[in-house]
mmCIF file of C-alpha atoms in Angstrom:
data_model
loop_
_atom_site.group_PDB
_atom_site.id
_atom_site.type_symbol
_atom_site.label_atom_id
_atom_site.label_comp_id
_atom_site.label_asym_id
_atom_site.label_seq_id
_atom_site.Cartn_x
_atom_site.Cartn_y
_atom_site.Cartn_z
ATOM 1 C CA UNK K 1 -1.539 -1.236 -24.098
ATOM 2 C CA UNK K 2 1.316 -1.723 -21.766
ATOM 3 C CA UNK K 3 1.012 -3.919 -18.538
ATOM 4 C CA UNK K 4 2.586 -3.453 -15.218
ATOM 5 C CA UNK K 5 2.129 -6.589 -13.419
ATOM 6 C CA UNK K 6 3.342 -6.664 -9.142
ATOM 7 C CA UNK K 7 5.111 -8.977 -6.441
ATOM 8 C CA UNK K 8 4.214 -12.571 -7.203
ATOM 9 C CA UNK K 9 2.642 -12.214 -10.525
ATOM 10 C CA UNK K 10 6.142 -11.346 -11.703
ATOM 11 C CA UNK K 11 6.578 -15.285 -10.896
ATOM 12 C CA UNK K 12 4.683 -15.776 -13.908
ATOM 13 C CA UNK K 13 4.745 -13.844 -16.415
ATOM 14 C CA UNK K 14 7.077 -10.667 -16.767
ATOM 15 C CA UNK K 15 7.017 -7.147 -14.523
ATOM 16 C CA UNK K 16 5.951 -4.859 -17.712
ATOM 17 C CA UNK K 17 4.432 -6.509 -21.846
ATOM 18 C CA UNK K 18 3.097 -5.081 -24.119
ATOM 19 C CA UNK K 19 -1.272 -6.183 -24.615
ATOM 20 C CA UNK K 20 -2.060 -6.482 -28.601
ATOM 21 C CA UNK K 21 -5.509 -7.615 -29.095
ATOM 22 C CA UNK K 22 -7.980 -5.430 -29.974
ATOM 23 C CA UNK K 23 -10.920 -7.539 -29.202
ATOM 24 C CA UNK K 24 -10.116 -6.650 -25.370
ATOM 25 C CA UNK K 25 -12.923 -3.132 -24.326
ATOM 26 C CA UNK K 26 -13.285 -3.890 -20.443
ATOM 27 C CA UNK K 27 -10.821 -5.177 -17.480
ATOM 28 C CA UNK K 28 -12.782 -8.133 -17.115
ATOM 29 C CA UNK K 29 -12.113 -9.013 -20.809
ATOM 30 C CA UNK K 30 -8.316 -8.340 -20.112
ATOM 31 C CA UNK K 31 -8.536 -10.474 -17.328
ATOM 32 C CA UNK K 32 -9.990 -13.667 -19.301
ATOM 33 C CA UNK K 33 -7.317 -13.209 -21.834
ATOM 34 C CA UNK K 34 -4.944 -12.354 -18.822
ATOM 35 C CA UNK K 35 -4.964 -16.003 -17.031
ATOM 36 C CA UNK K 36 -5.293 -17.754 -21.166
ATOM 37 C CA UNK K 37 -2.170 -16.561 -21.773
ATOM 38 C CA UNK K 38 -1.062 -17.140 -18.028
ATOM 39 C CA UNK K 39 -2.933 -20.136 -16.855
ATOM 40 C CA UNK K 40 -0.368 -21.002 -13.992
ATOM 41 C CA UNK K 41 -1.579 -17.342 -12.678
ATOM 42 C CA UNK K 42 -5.522 -18.118 -12.954
ATOM 43 C CA UNK K 43 -5.952 -18.167 -9.546
ATOM 44 C CA UNK K 44 -3.821 -15.674 -8.629
ATOM 45 C CA UNK K 45 -5.391 -13.630 -11.446
ATOM 46 C CA UNK K 46 -8.901 -13.607 -9.669
ATOM 47 C CA UNK K 47 -8.030 -12.396 -6.878
ATOM 48 C CA UNK K 48 -6.425 -9.113 -8.438
ATOM 49 C CA UNK K 49 -7.431 -5.758 -8.918
ATOM 50 C CA UNK K 50 -6.821 -3.597 -11.769
ATOM 51 C CA UNK K 51 -5.922 0.065 -11.594
ATOM 52 C CA UNK K 52 -3.948 3.680 -14.135
ATOM 53 C CA UNK K 53 -1.350 5.200 -12.711
ATOM 54 C CA UNK K 54 -4.111 6.977 -10.088
ATOM 55 C CA UNK K 55 -7.154 4.942 -9.845
ATOM 56 C CA UNK K 56 -8.376 1.756 -9.031
ATOM 57 C CA UNK K 57 -10.572 0.500 -12.157
ATOM 58 C CA UNK K 58 -13.876 -1.464 -11.717
ATOM 59 C CA UNK K 59 -13.889 -4.924 -14.021
ATOM 60 C CA UNK K 60 -16.465 -3.557 -16.063
ATOM 61 C CA UNK K 61 -14.595 -0.396 -16.767
ATOM 62 C CA UNK K 62 -13.984 0.480 -20.736
ATOM 63 C CA UNK K 63 -10.027 0.605 -21.360
ATOM 64 C CA UNK K 64 -9.355 0.976 -24.881
ATOM 65 C CA UNK K 65 -8.271 4.711 -24.308
ATOM 66 C CA UNK K 66 -5.760 3.755 -21.567
ATOM 67 C CA UNK K 67 -1.660 3.373 -22.411
ATOM 68 C CA UNK K 68 -1.328 1.903 -19.274
ATOM 69 C CA UNK K 69 -2.961 -1.337 -16.986
ATOM 70 C CA UNK K 70 -0.908 -2.350 -14.037
ATOM 71 C CA UNK K 71 -1.856 -5.519 -12.108
ATOM 72 C CA UNK K 72 -2.459 -5.694 -8.747
ATOM 73 C CA UNK K 73 -2.453 -8.525 -6.528
ATOM 74 C CA UNK K 74 -3.459 -8.726 -2.449
ATOM 75 C CA UNK K 75 -1.933 -6.464 -1.125
ATOM 76 C CA UNK K 76 0.594 -8.130 1.933
ATOM 77 C CA UNK K 77 2.403 -4.027 2.937
ATOM 78 C CA UNK K 78 2.465 -3.145 6.811
ATOM 79 C CA UNK B 1 16.811 14.756 9.090
ATOM 80 C CA UNK B 2 14.037 13.905 6.814
ATOM 81 C CA UNK B 3 11.723 17.143 6.275
ATOM 82 C CA UNK B 4 7.528 15.846 6.175
ATOM 83 C CA UNK B 5 5.766 18.575 4.359
ATOM 84 C CA UNK B 6 2.265 19.046 6.329
ATOM 85 C CA UNK B 7 -0.636 20.345 5.025
ATOM 86 C CA UNK B 8 -4.298 19.738 4.675
ATOM 87 C CA UNK B 9 -7.258 21.952 5.006
ATOM 88 C CA UNK B 10 -9.308 19.561 7.554
ATOM 89 C CA UNK B 11 -6.680 18.335 9.570
ATOM 90 C CA UNK B 12 -2.614 18.527 9.025
ATOM 91 C CA UNK B 13 -1.985 15.627 6.704
ATOM 92 C CA UNK B 14 1.474 14.676 5.679
ATOM 93 C CA UNK B 15 1.782 14.981 2.486
ATOM 94 C CA UNK B 16 4.499 11.824 1.224
ATOM 95 C CA UNK B 17 3.506 8.347 2.328
ATOM 96 C CA UNK B 18 6.088 6.159 0.313
ATOM 97 C CA UNK B 19 9.799 6.391 2.013
ATOM 98 C CA UNK B 20 12.647 4.729 0.261
ATOM 99 C CA UNK B 21 14.896 5.355 3.213
ATOM 100 C CA UNK B 22 14.742 4.732 6.821
ATOM 101 C CA UNK B 23 11.953 6.198 9.112
ATOM 102 C CA UNK B 24 12.931 7.650 12.164
ATOM 103 C CA UNK B 25 10.158 7.417 14.357
ATOM 104 C CA UNK B 26 11.967 9.155 17.120
ATOM 105 C CA UNK B 27 12.927 12.934 14.405
ATOM 106 C CA UNK B 28 8.655 12.416 14.002
ATOM 107 C CA UNK B 29 7.066 12.251 17.033
ATOM 108 C CA UNK B 30 9.125 15.233 17.981
ATOM 109 C CA UNK B 31 8.618 17.063 14.582
ATOM 110 C CA UNK B 32 4.519 15.953 15.375
ATOM 111 C CA UNK B 33 2.855 18.182 17.915
ATOM 112 C CA UNK B 34 -0.346 20.287 17.933
ATOM 113 C CA UNK B 35 -1.254 23.448 20.122
ATOM 114 C CA UNK B 36 -5.257 21.241 19.906
ATOM 115 C CA UNK B 37 -4.241 18.453 19.933
ATOM 116 C CA UNK B 38 -4.246 16.593 23.386
ATOM 117 C CA UNK B 39 -3.178 13.015 22.712
ATOM 118 C CA UNK B 40 -0.793 11.822 20.208
ATOM 119 C CA UNK B 41 -0.919 8.589 19.324
ATOM 120 C CA UNK B 42 1.983 6.192 16.903
ATOM 121 C CA UNK B 43 2.135 2.835 15.571
ATOM 122 C CA UNK B 44 5.595 2.139 14.528
ATOM 123 C CA UNK B 45 4.630 -1.640 12.332
ATOM 124 C CA UNK B 46 7.963 -3.400 12.892
ATOM 125 C CA UNK B 47 9.845 -6.462 10.587
ATOM 126 C CA UNK B 48 10.198 -9.168 13.082
ATOM 127 C CA UNK B 49 12.466 -12.210 12.584
ATOM 128 C CA UNK B 50 10.193 -14.943 13.355
ATOM 129 C CA UNK B 51 8.056 -15.603 10.758
ATOM 130 C CA UNK B 52 8.150 -19.334 10.482
ATOM 131 C CA UNK B 53 11.021 -19.238 9.628
ATOM 132 C CA UNK B 54 14.499 -17.125 10.817
ATOM 133 C CA UNK B 55 13.839 -13.712 8.704
ATOM 134 C CA UNK B 56 16.526 -11.580 7.730
ATOM 135 C CA UNK B 57 15.306 -8.482 6.072
ATOM 136 C CA UNK B 58 11.776 -8.048 4.044
ATOM 137 C CA UNK B 59 11.699 -5.562 0.285
ATOM 138 C CA UNK B 60 8.865 -3.766 -0.227
ATOM 139 C CA UNK B 61 7.225 -3.225 -3.778
ATOM 140 C CA UNK B 62 4.693 -0.434 -4.128
ATOM 141 C CA UNK B 63 2.778 0.601 -6.597
ATOM 142 C CA UNK B 64 4.143 4.340 -5.555
ATOM 143 C CA UNK B 65 1.959 6.272 -7.029
ATOM 144 C CA UNK B 66 -1.702 5.060 -6.674
ATOM 145 C CA UNK B 67 -0.470 3.689 -2.682
ATOM 146 C CA UNK B 68 0.599 7.918 -2.212
ATOM 147 C CA UNK B 69 -3.207 8.425 -3.252
ATOM 148 C CA UNK B 70 -5.101 6.082 -1.048
ATOM 149 C CA UNK B 71 -3.073 6.049 1.747
ATOM 150 C CA UNK B 72 -3.377 10.320 1.545
ATOM 151 C CA UNK B 73 -7.575 9.936 0.443
ATOM 152 C CA UNK B 74 -7.535 6.771 4.132
ATOM 153 C CA UNK B 75 -5.964 9.453 5.783
ATOM 154 C CA UNK B 76 -8.285 12.923 4.793
ATOM 155 C CA UNK B 77 -10.981 10.422 5.291
ATOM 156 C CA UNK B 78 -10.034 9.119 9.205
ATOM 157 C CA UNK B 79 -9.099 12.637 10.101
ATOM 158 C CA UNK B 80 -12.457 14.220 9.418
ATOM 159 C CA UNK B 81 -14.051 10.799 11.061
ATOM 160 C CA UNK B 82 -12.416 11.425 14.343
ATOM 161 C CA UNK B 83 -11.939 14.820 13.832
ATOM 162 C CA UNK B 84 -7.642 14.597 14.377
ATOM 163 C CA UNK B 85 -5.448 17.911 14.152
ATOM 164 C CA UNK B 86 -2.640 16.461 11.994
ATOM 165 C CA UNK B 87 -2.951 12.793 10.473
ATOM 166 C CA UNK B 88 0.515 11.097 9.455
ATOM 167 C CA UNK B 89 1.579 7.338 7.648
ATOM 168 C CA UNK B 90 4.481 6.702 5.571
ATOM 169 C CA UNK B 91 5.160 3.204 4.263
ATOM 170 C CA UNK B 92 8.454 1.807 3.516
ATOM 171 C CA UNK B 93 9.503 0.612 0.003
ATOM 172 C CA UNK B 94 12.626 -1.529 -0.498
ATOM 173 C CA UNK B 95 14.415 -3.660 1.627
ATOM 174 C CA UNK B 96 13.449 -3.220 5.695
ATOM 175 C CA UNK B 97 16.040 -5.358 8.723
ATOM 176 C CA UNK B 98 14.703 -6.771 10.868
ATOM 177 C CA UNK B 99 13.649 -3.919 14.134
ATOM 178 C CA UNK B 100 13.199 -1.389 11.634
ATOM 179 C CA UNK B 101 10.070 0.756 11.388
ATOM 180 C CA UNK B 102 8.313 -1.002 7.949
ATOM 181 C CA UNK B 103 5.159 1.485 8.763
ATOM 182 C CA UNK B 104 4.205 3.885 10.824
ATOM 183 C CA UNK B 105 0.654 5.384 11.626
ATOM 184 C CA UNK B 106 0.654 8.589 13.633
ATOM 185 C CA UNK B 107 -2.685 9.837 15.336
ATOM 186 C CA UNK B 108 -3.442 13.849 17.312
ATOM 187 C CA UNK B 109 -6.704 14.563 18.708
ATOM 188 C CA UNK B 110 -7.966 16.445 21.611
ATOM 189 C CA UNK B 111 -8.463 12.989 23.684
ATOM 190 C CA UNK B 112 -6.922 9.684 23.305
ATOM 191 C CA UNK B 113 -10.263 8.426 22.177
ATOM 192 C CA UNK B 114 -10.080 9.581 18.929
ATOM 193 C CA UNK B 115 -6.282 8.812 18.412
ATOM 194 C CA UNK B 116 -6.639 5.279 19.096
ATOM 195 C CA UNK B 117 -9.190 4.591 17.301
ATOM 196 C CA UNK B 118 -7.829 6.972 13.821
ATOM 197 C CA UNK B 119 -4.963 4.838 14.314
ATOM 198 C CA UNK B 120 -6.604 1.493 14.264
ATOM 199 C CA UNK B 121 -8.484 2.203 11.493
ATOM 200 C CA UNK B 122 -6.152 3.472 9.369
ATOM 201 C CA UNK B 123 -2.873 1.131 9.363
ATOM 202 C CA UNK B 124 -5.871 -1.712 9.049
ATOM 203 C CA UNK B 125 -6.717 0.103 5.718
ATOM 204 C CA UNK B 126 -3.416 0.461 4.344
ATOM 205 C CA UNK B 127 -2.622 -2.625 5.229
ATOM 206 C CA UNK B 128 -5.742 -3.895 3.499
ATOM 207 C CA UNK B 129 -5.597 -1.978 0.440
ATOM 208 C CA UNK B 130 -2.875 0.411 -0.389
ATOM 209 C CA UNK B 131 -1.187 -1.892 -2.840
ATOM 210 C CA UNK B 132 2.485 -2.711 -1.097
ATOM 211 C CA UNK B 133 3.830 -6.172 -1.203
ATOM 212 C CA UNK B 134 6.539 -7.749 0.361
ATOM 213 C CA UNK B 135 8.432 -10.057 0.139
ATOM 214 C CA UNK B 136 10.727 -11.883 2.491
ATOM 215 C CA UNK B 137 14.627 -13.008 2.951
ATOM 216 C CA UNK B 138 15.132 -15.457 5.286
ATOM 217 C CA UNK B 139 17.873 -16.662 6.748
ATOM 218 C CA UNK B 140 18.012 -20.253 5.059
ATOM 219 C CA UNK B 141 18.385 -18.521 1.789
ATOM 220 C CA UNK B 142 14.923 -18.642 0.801
ATOM 221 C CA UNK B 143 12.331 -16.039 -0.094
ATOM 222 C CA UNK B 144 8.430 -15.692 -0.919
ATOM 223 C CA UNK B 145 6.218 -13.091 -1.360
ATOM 224 C CA UNK B 146 4.571 -11.952 2.070
ATOM 225 C CA UNK B 147 0.964 -13.921 2.328
ATOM 226 C CA UNK B 148 -1.453 -11.458 2.131
ATOM 227 C CA UNK B 149 -3.537 -9.415 4.716
ATOM 228 C CA UNK B 150 -5.345 -10.860 7.795
ATOM 229 C CA UNK B 151 -5.594 -7.506 9.473
ATOM 230 C CA UNK B 152 -8.608 -7.200 10.738
ATOM 231 C CA UNK B 153 -8.697 -7.737 13.704
ATOM 232 C CA UNK B 154 -4.525 -7.662 14.387
#
């Protein structure tokens, strides 16, 4: 599946990349994999939400059928 | 002048919430009237020059499909809660200069109390929840991602 990241996360990883890991079944597991791959972003990843194109995903959401997952740091709009 | 589509069965809620071009508050206010609304409240969140260092401009990044949906849901919820006649929120993406509008919220209701309260509610939720991020560009040549929203009372 393709991972898309925003804002300060891009200081630590590409803005989009493929995550090829068949052991990842839900958002919590994905979060842990991302923290292992990008240890400098661990604190920021812990504060992130995850989504599809149109929906925020819960941490126990199964993700095996998703093609795109978006990693959302805390908002700073306005 | 940009045209903002307005349609919703309960209240009139605008359909496009992210704009890559300048937001004209004057144009919006000119268009934004309702025969049953005695109160119109407009909030314009604008780029200010002082943020510890002199700011030249902000650059907003947006998860657009999700932001559109979330802002629309916030407007619909507020419209129901305060019985609004109209509700609008538009947030900029891309580069926004000092004194330009980064986000505009307009609420219309029969009386002012509802319009004020709903407007405050909408901007707080948009700032806290919508997947939008600002990068600040400073006069000294540096830049940094904006701090996380802490606007619960401001």
